[in-house]
Structures are given as C-alpha cells and as structure tokens.
C-alpha positions as a printed NumPy array, in Angstrom:
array([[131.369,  85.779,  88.176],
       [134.692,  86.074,  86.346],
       [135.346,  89.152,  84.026],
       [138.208,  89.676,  82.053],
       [140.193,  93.079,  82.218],
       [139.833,  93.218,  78.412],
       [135.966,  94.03 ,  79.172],
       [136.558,  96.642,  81.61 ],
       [139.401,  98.541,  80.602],
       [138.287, 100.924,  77.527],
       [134.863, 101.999,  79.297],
       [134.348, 105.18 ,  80.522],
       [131.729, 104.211,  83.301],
       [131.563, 100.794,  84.776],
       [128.686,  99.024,  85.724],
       [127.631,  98.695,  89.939],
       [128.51 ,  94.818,  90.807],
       [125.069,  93.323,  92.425],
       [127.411,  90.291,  93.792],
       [130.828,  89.592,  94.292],
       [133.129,  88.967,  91.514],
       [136.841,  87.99 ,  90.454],
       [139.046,  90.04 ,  87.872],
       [140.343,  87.941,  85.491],
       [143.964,  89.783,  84.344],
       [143.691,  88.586,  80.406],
       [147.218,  87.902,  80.24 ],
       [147.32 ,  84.895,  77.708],
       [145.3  ,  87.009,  75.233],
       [148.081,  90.068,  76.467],
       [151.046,  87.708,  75.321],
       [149.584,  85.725,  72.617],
       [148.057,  89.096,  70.335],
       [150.796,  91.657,  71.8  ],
       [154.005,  89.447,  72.56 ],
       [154.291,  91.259,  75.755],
       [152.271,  93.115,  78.083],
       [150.326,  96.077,  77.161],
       [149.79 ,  97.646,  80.488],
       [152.637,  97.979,  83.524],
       [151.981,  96.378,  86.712],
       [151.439,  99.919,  88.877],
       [148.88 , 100.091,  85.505],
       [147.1  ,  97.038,  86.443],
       [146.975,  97.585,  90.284],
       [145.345, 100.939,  89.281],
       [142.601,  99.803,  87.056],
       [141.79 ,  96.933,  90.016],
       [141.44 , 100.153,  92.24 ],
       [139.558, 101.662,  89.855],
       [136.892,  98.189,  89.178],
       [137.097,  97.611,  93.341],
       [136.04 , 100.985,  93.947],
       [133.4  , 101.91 ,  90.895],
       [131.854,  98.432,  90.483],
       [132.258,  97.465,  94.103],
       [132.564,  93.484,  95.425],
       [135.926,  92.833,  93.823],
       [136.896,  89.773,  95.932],
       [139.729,  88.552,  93.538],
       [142.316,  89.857,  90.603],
       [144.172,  87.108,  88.424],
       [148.111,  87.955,  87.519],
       [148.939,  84.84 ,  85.617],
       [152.174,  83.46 ,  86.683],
       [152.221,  79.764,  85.251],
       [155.061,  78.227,  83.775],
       [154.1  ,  78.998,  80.121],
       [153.541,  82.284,  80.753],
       [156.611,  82.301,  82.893],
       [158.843,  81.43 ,  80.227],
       [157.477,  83.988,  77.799],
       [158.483,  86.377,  80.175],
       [161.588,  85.227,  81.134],
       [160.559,  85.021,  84.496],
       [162.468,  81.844,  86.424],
       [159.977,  80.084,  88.648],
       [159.095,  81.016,  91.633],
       [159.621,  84.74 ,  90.52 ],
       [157.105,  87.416,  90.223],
       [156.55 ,  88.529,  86.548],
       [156.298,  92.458,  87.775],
       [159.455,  92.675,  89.356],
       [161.316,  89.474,  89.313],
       [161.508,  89.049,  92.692],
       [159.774,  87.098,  95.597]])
C-alpha cells in the first residue's frame, strides 16, 4: 500500500500498519500548491521516524528527485534536492 505524507502528517495518532507499506513524500502536490517545499528535509526524515515507529512496517519513503522536479528546485542532475550534493 502507498500513502501519501499529506495523509499522515496533521494527525495526532496514527493508525497500527497490519502489512507493510511505502511512504509516498507528496512532493509534486508540495511544489505545484506551495512553489516550494513546506517541510525541511531533517522535517521529513522525522515524520518517517515517527510513521516507521507508530504505524510500524514502513518498508519504503519516496523523496522525488526527477528531472521536473529537479529543475523546480534548481537542483542539477544527479544532485540531491536536500543538500545539493551526492
């Protein structure tokens, strides 16, 4: 099952996973609605710590780094969009 940060983010209590699931980071709705990014990376990694160790089974987290999003950010390929480096 894929769920999207968006989802998770504003609840107080999270729901136990009953199988494994991926984290899907919502960053096209991030860029397209906000022009930028809402939420820091050291942000991000903490809500995934929060969802992998509340809802349990987290087997996968999403940061988009494709070339559209990549541009938007400024980001030159091969890049990472958190820190610009490798």
């Amino acid at each position: 099952m894929c769920v999207s940060r968006s989802t998770l983010t504003e609840r107080a209590t999270l729901p136990r996973a009953a199988d494994a699931w991926v984290c899907d980071s919502g960053a096209f709705s991030e860029l397209g609605d906000h022009d930028g990014w809402t939420v820091s990376a050291y942000a991000y990694v903490r809500e995934l710590r929060r969802y992998r160790d509340e809802i349990g089974l987290l087997v996968w987290a999403g940061y988009a780094l494709v070339d559209g999003v990549r541009r938007k950010l400024g980001v030159p390929p091969g890049r990472g969009a958190a820190t610009g480096k490798r």
